[in-house]
Short mmCIF file of C-alpha atoms in Angstrom, two decimals:
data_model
loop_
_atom_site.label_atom_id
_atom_site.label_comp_id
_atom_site.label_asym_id
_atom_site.label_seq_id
_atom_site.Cartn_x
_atom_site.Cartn_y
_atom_site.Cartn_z
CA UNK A 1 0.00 0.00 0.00
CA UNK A 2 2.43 2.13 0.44
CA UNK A 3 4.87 1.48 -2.40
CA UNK A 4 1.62 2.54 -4.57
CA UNK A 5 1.61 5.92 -2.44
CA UNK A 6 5.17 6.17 -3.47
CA UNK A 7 3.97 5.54 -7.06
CA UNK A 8 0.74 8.25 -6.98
CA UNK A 9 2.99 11.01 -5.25
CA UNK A 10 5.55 10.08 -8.57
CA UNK A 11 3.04 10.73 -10.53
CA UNK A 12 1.60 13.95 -8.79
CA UNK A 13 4.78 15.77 -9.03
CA UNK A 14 4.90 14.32 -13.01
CA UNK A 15 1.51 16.19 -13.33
CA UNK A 16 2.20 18.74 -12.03
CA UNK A 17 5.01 19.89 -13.20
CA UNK A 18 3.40 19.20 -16.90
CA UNK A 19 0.54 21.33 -15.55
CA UNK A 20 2.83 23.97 -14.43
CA UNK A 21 4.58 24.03 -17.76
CA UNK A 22 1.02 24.23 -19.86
CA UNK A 23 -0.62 26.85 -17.72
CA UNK A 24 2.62 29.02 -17.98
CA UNK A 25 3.23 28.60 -21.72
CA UNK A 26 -0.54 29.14 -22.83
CA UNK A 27 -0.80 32.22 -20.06
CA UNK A 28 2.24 33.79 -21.87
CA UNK A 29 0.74 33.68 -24.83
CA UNK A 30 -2.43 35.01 -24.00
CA UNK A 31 -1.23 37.86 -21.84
CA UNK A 32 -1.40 40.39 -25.19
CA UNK A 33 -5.29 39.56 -25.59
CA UNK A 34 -6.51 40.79 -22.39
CA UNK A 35 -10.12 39.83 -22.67
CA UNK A 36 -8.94 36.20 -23.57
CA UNK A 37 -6.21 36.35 -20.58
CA UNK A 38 -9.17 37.32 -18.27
CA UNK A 39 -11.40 34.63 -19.57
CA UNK A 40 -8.08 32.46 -19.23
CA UNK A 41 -7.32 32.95 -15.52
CA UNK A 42 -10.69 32.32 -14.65
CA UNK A 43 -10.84 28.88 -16.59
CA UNK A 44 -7.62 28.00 -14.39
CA UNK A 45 -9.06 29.28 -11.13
CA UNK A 46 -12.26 27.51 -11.49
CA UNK A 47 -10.40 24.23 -12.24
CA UNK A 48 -8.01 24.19 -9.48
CA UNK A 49 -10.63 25.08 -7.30
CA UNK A 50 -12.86 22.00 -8.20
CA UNK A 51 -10.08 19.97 -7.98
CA UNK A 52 -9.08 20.99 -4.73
CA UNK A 53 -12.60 20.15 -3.10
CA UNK A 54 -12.97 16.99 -4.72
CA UNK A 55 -9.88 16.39 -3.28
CA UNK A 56 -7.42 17.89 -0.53
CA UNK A 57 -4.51 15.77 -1.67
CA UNK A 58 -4.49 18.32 -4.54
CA UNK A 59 -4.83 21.54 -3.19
CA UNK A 60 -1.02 22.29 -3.28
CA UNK A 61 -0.34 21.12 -6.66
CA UNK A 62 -3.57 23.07 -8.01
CA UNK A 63 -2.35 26.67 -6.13
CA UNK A 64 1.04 25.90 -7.47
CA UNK A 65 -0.48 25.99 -11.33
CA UNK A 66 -2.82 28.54 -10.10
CA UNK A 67 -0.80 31.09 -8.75
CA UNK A 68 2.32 30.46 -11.12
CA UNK A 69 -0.73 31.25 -14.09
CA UNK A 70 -1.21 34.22 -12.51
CA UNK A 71 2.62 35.61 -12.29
CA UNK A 72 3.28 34.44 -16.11
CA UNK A 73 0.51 36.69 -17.20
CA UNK A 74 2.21 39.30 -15.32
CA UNK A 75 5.65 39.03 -16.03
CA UNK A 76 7.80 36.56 -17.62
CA UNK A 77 8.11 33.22 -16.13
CA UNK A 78 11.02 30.65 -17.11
CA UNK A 79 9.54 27.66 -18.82
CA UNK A 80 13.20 25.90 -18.33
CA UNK A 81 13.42 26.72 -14.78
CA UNK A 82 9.99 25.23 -14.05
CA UNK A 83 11.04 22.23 -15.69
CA UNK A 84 14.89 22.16 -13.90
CA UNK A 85 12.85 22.20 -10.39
CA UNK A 86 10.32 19.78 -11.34
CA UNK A 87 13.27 17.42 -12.24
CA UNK A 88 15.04 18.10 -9.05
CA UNK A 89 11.79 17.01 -7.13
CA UNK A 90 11.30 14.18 -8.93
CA UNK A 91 14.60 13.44 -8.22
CA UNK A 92 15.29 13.92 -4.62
CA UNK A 93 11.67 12.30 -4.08
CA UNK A 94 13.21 8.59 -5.74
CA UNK A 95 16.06 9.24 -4.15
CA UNK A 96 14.85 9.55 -0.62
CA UNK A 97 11.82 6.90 -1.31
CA UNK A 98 13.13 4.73 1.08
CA UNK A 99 13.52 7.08 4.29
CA UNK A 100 9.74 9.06 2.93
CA UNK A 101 8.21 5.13 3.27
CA UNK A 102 9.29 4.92 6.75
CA UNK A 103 8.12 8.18 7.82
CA UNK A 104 5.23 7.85 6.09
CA UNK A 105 4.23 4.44 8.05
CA UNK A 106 5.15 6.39 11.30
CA UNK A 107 2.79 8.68 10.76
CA UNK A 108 0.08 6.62 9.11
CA UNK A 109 0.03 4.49 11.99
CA UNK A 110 0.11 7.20 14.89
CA UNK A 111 -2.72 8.56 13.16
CA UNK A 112 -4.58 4.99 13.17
CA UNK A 113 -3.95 5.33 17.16
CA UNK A 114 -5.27 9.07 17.20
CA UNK A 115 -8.12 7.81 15.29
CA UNK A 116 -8.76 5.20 17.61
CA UNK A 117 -8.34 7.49 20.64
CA UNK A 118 -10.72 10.00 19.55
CA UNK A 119 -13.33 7.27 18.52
CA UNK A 120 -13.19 5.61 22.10
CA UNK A 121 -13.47 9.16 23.68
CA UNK A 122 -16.50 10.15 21.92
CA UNK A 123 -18.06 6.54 22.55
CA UNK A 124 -17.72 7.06 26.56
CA UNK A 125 -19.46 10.32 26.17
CA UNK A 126 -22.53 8.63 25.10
CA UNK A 127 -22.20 7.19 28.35
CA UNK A 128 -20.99 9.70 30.32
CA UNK A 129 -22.47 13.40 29.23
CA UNK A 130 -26.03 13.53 30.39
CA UNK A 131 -27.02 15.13 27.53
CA UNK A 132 -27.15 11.90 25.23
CA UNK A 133 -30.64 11.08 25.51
CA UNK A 134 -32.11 14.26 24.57
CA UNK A 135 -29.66 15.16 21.52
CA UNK A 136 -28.94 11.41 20.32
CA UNK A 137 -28.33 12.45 16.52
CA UNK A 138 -25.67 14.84 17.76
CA UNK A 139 -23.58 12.57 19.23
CA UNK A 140 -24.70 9.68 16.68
CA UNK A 141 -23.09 11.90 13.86
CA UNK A 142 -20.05 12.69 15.74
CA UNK A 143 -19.30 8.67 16.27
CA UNK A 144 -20.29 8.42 12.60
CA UNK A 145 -17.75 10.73 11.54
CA UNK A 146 -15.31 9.28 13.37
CA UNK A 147 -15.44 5.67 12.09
CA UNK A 148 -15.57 7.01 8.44
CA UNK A 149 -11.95 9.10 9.60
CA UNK A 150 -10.67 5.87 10.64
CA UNK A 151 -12.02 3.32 7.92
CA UNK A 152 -10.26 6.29 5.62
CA UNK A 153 -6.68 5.94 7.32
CA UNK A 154 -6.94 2.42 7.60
CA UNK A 155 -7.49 1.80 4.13
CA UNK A 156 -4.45 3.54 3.21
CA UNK A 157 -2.35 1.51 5.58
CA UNK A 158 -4.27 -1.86 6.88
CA UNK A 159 -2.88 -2.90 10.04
CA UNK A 160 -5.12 -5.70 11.59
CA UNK A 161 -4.21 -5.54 14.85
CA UNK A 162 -5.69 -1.93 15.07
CA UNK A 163 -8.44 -3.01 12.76
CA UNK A 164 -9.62 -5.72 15.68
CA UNK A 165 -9.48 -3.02 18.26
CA UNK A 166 -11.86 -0.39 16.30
CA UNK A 167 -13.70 -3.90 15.72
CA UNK A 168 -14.02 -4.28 19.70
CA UNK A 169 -14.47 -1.08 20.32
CA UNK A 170 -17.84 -0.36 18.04
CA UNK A 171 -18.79 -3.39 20.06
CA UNK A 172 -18.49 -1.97 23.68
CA UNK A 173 -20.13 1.32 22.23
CA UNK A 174 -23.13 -1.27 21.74
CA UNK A 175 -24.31 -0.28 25.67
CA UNK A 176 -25.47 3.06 24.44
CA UNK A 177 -28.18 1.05 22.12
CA UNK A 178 -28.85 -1.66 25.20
CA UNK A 179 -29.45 1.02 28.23
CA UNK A 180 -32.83 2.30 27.85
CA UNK A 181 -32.41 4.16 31.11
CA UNK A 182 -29.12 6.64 30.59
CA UNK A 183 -29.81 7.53 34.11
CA UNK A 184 -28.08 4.09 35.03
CA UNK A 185 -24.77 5.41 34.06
CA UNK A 186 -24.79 7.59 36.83
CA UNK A 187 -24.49 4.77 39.03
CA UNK A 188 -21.38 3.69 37.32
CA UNK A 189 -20.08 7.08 36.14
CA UNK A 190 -16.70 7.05 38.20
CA UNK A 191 -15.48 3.48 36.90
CA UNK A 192 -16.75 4.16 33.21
CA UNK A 193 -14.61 7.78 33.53
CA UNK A 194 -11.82 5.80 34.98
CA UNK A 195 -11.77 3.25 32.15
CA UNK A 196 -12.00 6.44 29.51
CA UNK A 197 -9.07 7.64 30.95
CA UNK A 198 -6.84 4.71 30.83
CA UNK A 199 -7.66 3.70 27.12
CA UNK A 200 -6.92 7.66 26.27
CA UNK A 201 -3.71 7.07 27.89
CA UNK A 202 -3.20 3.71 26.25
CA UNK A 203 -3.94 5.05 23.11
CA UNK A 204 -1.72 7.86 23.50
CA UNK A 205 1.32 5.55 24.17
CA UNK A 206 1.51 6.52 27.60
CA UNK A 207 -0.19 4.18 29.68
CA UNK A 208 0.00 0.96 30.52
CA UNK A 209 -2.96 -2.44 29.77
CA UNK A 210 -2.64 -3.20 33.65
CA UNK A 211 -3.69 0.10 34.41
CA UNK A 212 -6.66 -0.51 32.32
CA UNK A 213 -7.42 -3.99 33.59
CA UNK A 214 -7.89 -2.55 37.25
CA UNK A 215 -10.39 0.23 36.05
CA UNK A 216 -12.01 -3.04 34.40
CA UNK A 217 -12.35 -4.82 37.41
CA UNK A 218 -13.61 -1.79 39.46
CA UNK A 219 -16.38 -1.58 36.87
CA UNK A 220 -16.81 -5.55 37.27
CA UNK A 221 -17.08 -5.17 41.32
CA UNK A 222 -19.33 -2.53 40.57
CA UNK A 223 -21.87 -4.52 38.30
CA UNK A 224 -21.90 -7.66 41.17
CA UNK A 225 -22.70 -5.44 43.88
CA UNK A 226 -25.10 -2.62 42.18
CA UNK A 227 -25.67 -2.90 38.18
CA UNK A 228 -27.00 -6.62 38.45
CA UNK A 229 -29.49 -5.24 41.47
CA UNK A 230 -31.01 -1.66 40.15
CA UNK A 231 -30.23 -2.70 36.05
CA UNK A 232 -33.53 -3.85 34.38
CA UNK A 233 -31.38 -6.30 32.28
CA UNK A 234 -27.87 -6.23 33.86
CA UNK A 235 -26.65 -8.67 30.82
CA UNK A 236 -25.82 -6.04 28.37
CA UNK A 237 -23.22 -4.53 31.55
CA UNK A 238 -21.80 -8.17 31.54
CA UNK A 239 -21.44 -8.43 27.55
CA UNK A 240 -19.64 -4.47 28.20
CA UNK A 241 -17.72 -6.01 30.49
CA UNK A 242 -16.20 -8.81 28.37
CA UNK A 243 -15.78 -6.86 25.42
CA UNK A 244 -13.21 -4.24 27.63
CA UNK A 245 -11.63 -7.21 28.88
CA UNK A 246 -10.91 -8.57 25.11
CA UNK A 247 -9.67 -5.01 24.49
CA UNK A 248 -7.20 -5.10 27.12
CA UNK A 249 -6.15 -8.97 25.90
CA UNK A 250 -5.77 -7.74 22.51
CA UNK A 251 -3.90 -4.59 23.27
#
């Protein structure tokens, strides 16, 4: 996967450093015919602009042809040069493929984590902000958005060991759906917080599984000696339960 992003960014600078060279050339030779030129530079703008929303990937190669349009219809721009710093790109980017692939996991894979982090944190505030009940879509859309942000990033770079965890994770948020009564969080509201905090830590690199597998247990002790009394059906704390204790195991 990420040889072919080493491929596509080839081909991105190829593109546009072509672009670069057309918009230049065809602005220089419009600049004379100012109602053309005019017509010209808005034809470019538009394009880049489209392109740029459809998608962000583009939008520094599209300001690049853009704005260099722009400046050749101004003044002179060097054709040559354009296509000397292209090369040199091009160049330094084969080059250096190697040491850009292993950044390039680094980062994908930190932001897998971050995704993962942010997804758990907005899942506990379904159980832990009072206001759930009353503005369900709200917080609905905001989990939504954040398994589409993941499912993104991990189709770029599939690691299946993170892929199990968002997998176990959509599963705990289940409780949300189970727990007609949100008020029965309450009762549990200082071991769910506790367990919030230790998979933010965990999934921040700083903490530690056996820091999360007491909060677990606190929550367990909690469910035998309260949750299976005042819960209507105490089950769906016991199936929460075991899938934070195959989170830990798995992390």
């Amino acid at each position: 996967m990420l040889k072919n992003i080493e491929k596509n960014r080839v081909k991105l600078i190829c593109l546009t450093g072509i672009s670069l060279l057309a918009a230049v050339f065809l602005a220089r030779l419009i600049a004379p015919f100012t109602p053309f030129l005019a017509l010209y530079l808005f034809l470019v703008t538009a394009i880049t602009v489209f392109i740029a929303q459809q998608d962000t990937d583009y939008f520094f190669s599209t300001f690049i042809v853009a704005l260099f349009a722009i400046v050749a219809s101004i003044r002179p721009v060097s054709l040559e040069l354009i296509a000397i710093g292209t090369f040199i790109v091009l160049i330094g980017q084969v080059l250096c493929w190697y040491f850009f692939r292993d950044i390039e996991r680094r980062v994908r894979v930190w932001l897998l984590w971050r995704r993962l982090r942010l997804l758990t944190q907005d899942v506990f505030s379904c159980f832990l902000e009072p206001g759930y009940a009353s503005h369900v879509y709200l917080f609905e859309r905001r989990l939504h958005l954040q398994k589409k942000r993941f499912m993104r990033a991990l189709k770029v770079l599939p690691v299946k060991k993170l892929e199990t965890l968002y997998n176990i994770i959509l599963d705990a948020a289940q409780l949300r759906r189970r727990v007609e009564d949100h008020h029965l969080f309450s009762v549990c509201a200082s071991d769910l917080q506790g367990i919030a905090e230790a998979l933010n830590q965990l999934f921040s690199r700083r903490g530690s599984v056996a820091q999360l597998t007491e909060k677990i247990r606190r929550l367990e002790e909690t469910y035998q000696h309260v949750l299976q009394v005042t819960a209507p059906d105490p089950v769906v704390f016991l199936l929460f339960i075991a899938s934070l204790k195959a989170l830990a195991e798995e992390i």
